[in-house]
Amino acid sequence: MMTPEEVIACNYKGIEGSFIHALHEENYFNPSSFKAYVQAITDLTPASEDVALDRTLMEQVFFTYSYILKSIMWHFDMNDRSMIENLPEEQLVEYVDRLEEVVRRFIRGGSAG
């Protein structure tokens, strides 16, 4: 079992088995690896906004968050040939909102409010 830090690092590096690897290399949206990625961020979220975050970890979370959003954007760009199989278009808003929520809580610490 990987630690939350390892899950984030594997996604950042695009290592096989990670959500980013499936998204980038296989053009496939894997709901279970997305859930593991989101859970890793949740597990790493400090309980207080007064806790300093590791800059390397912050960079990895920001990069992967940004890459996921760009990949979804490219999927819908008619001028780009990027297509993502298994993209849950009907629930896409919920997936993106959940991702934004956990990243915001991670950066702020504690609650997203």
Coordinates of C-alpha atoms in Angstrom, one line a residue:
M1 CA 0.0 0.0 0.0
M2 CA 1.4 3.4 -1.0
T3 CA 1.5 6.4 1.3
P4 CA -0.4 9.5 0.3
E5 CA 2.9 11.2 -0.6
E6 CA 3.8 8.2 -2.9
V7 CA 0.4 8.4 -4.6
I8 CA 1.0 12.1 -5.3
A9 CA 4.6 11.6 -6.5
C10 CA 3.6 8.7 -8.8
N11 CA 0.9 10.9 -10.4
Y12 CA 3.4 13.8 -10.7
K13 CA 5.9 11.5 -12.4
G14 CA 3.2 9.7 -14.5
I15 CA 4.2 6.3 -13.2
E16 CA 2.3 3.3 -14.5
G17 CA -0.7 2.6 -12.4
S18 CA -1.3 6.3 -11.5
F19 CA -4.3 8.3 -12.6
I20 CA -2.1 10.7 -14.6
H21 CA -0.4 7.7 -16.4
A22 CA -3.8 6.3 -17.5
L23 CA -5.0 9.8 -18.5
H24 CA -1.8 10.7 -20.4
E25 CA -0.5 7.4 -21.8
E26 CA -3.7 5.5 -22.3
N27 CA -6.1 8.4 -22.8
Y28 CA -8.3 6.7 -20.2
F29 CA -10.2 8.1 -17.2
N30 CA -9.8 5.6 -14.4
P31 CA -12.3 6.3 -11.6
S32 CA -10.6 4.2 -9.0
S33 CA -7.2 5.8 -9.5
F34 CA -8.9 9.2 -9.6
K35 CA -10.4 8.3 -6.2
A36 CA -7.0 7.2 -4.8
Y37 CA -5.5 10.5 -6.0
V38 CA -8.2 12.6 -4.4
Q39 CA -8.0 10.5 -1.2
A40 CA -4.2 11.1 -1.1
I41 CA -4.7 14.8 -1.2
T42 CA -7.4 14.6 1.4
D43 CA -5.1 12.5 3.7
L44 CA -2.3 15.1 3.3
T45 CA -4.5 18.1 4.1
P46 CA -3.3 19.8 7.2
A47 CA -5.9 20.1 10.0
S48 CA -5.1 23.8 10.4
E49 CA -4.4 26.7 8.1
D50 CA -1.5 27.5 10.4
V51 CA 0.5 24.4 9.2
A52 CA 3.1 25.1 6.6
L53 CA 3.0 22.8 3.5
D54 CA 6.1 21.2 1.9
R55 CA 6.8 23.2 -1.3
T56 CA 7.7 20.0 -3.3
L57 CA 4.4 18.4 -2.3
M58 CA 2.5 21.7 -3.1
E59 CA 4.2 21.7 -6.6
Q60 CA 3.2 18.1 -7.2
V61 CA -0.4 18.7 -6.2
F62 CA -0.7 21.9 -8.3
F63 CA 0.9 20.3 -11.4
T64 CA -1.3 17.2 -11.3
Y65 CA -4.4 19.3 -10.6
S66 CA -3.6 21.6 -13.5
Y67 CA -2.7 18.7 -15.8
I68 CA -6.0 16.9 -15.1
L69 CA -8.0 20.1 -15.9
K70 CA -6.0 20.7 -19.1
S71 CA -6.6 17.1 -20.2
I72 CA -10.3 17.5 -19.8
M73 CA -10.2 20.8 -21.7
W74 CA -8.2 19.3 -24.5
H75 CA -10.7 16.4 -24.7
F76 CA -13.5 18.9 -25.6
D77 CA -11.3 21.0 -27.9
M78 CA -12.5 20.3 -31.5
N79 CA -9.1 21.3 -32.8
D80 CA -7.2 18.9 -30.6
R81 CA -7.2 15.1 -31.3
S82 CA -6.9 14.3 -27.6
M83 CA -9.8 12.0 -26.6
I84 CA -10.2 10.4 -23.2
E85 CA -12.0 7.1 -23.0
N86 CA -14.4 6.4 -20.1
L87 CA -14.6 10.2 -19.3
P88 CA -17.8 10.4 -17.2
E89 CA -19.3 13.4 -19.0
E90 CA -22.6 13.2 -17.1
Q91 CA -20.8 13.4 -13.8
L92 CA -17.8 15.5 -14.9
V93 CA -18.9 18.6 -13.0
E94 CA -19.1 16.6 -9.8
Y95 CA -15.6 15.1 -10.5
V96 CA -14.1 18.6 -11.2
D97 CA -15.9 20.2 -8.3
R98 CA -14.6 17.5 -5.9
L99 CA -11.1 17.8 -7.2
E100 CA -11.2 21.6 -6.8
E101 CA -12.6 21.2 -3.3
V102 CA -9.8 18.9 -2.0
V103 CA -7.0 20.9 -3.6
R104 CA -8.4 24.1 -2.1
R105 CA -8.6 22.5 1.4
F106 CA -5.1 21.1 0.9
I107 CA -3.7 24.6 0.2
R108 CA -5.8 26.4 2.9
G109 CA -5.7 23.7 5.5
G110 CA -8.7 22.5 7.3
S111 CA -11.8 23.6 5.6
A112 CA -12.4 25.1 2.1
G113 CA -14.6 27.8 3.4

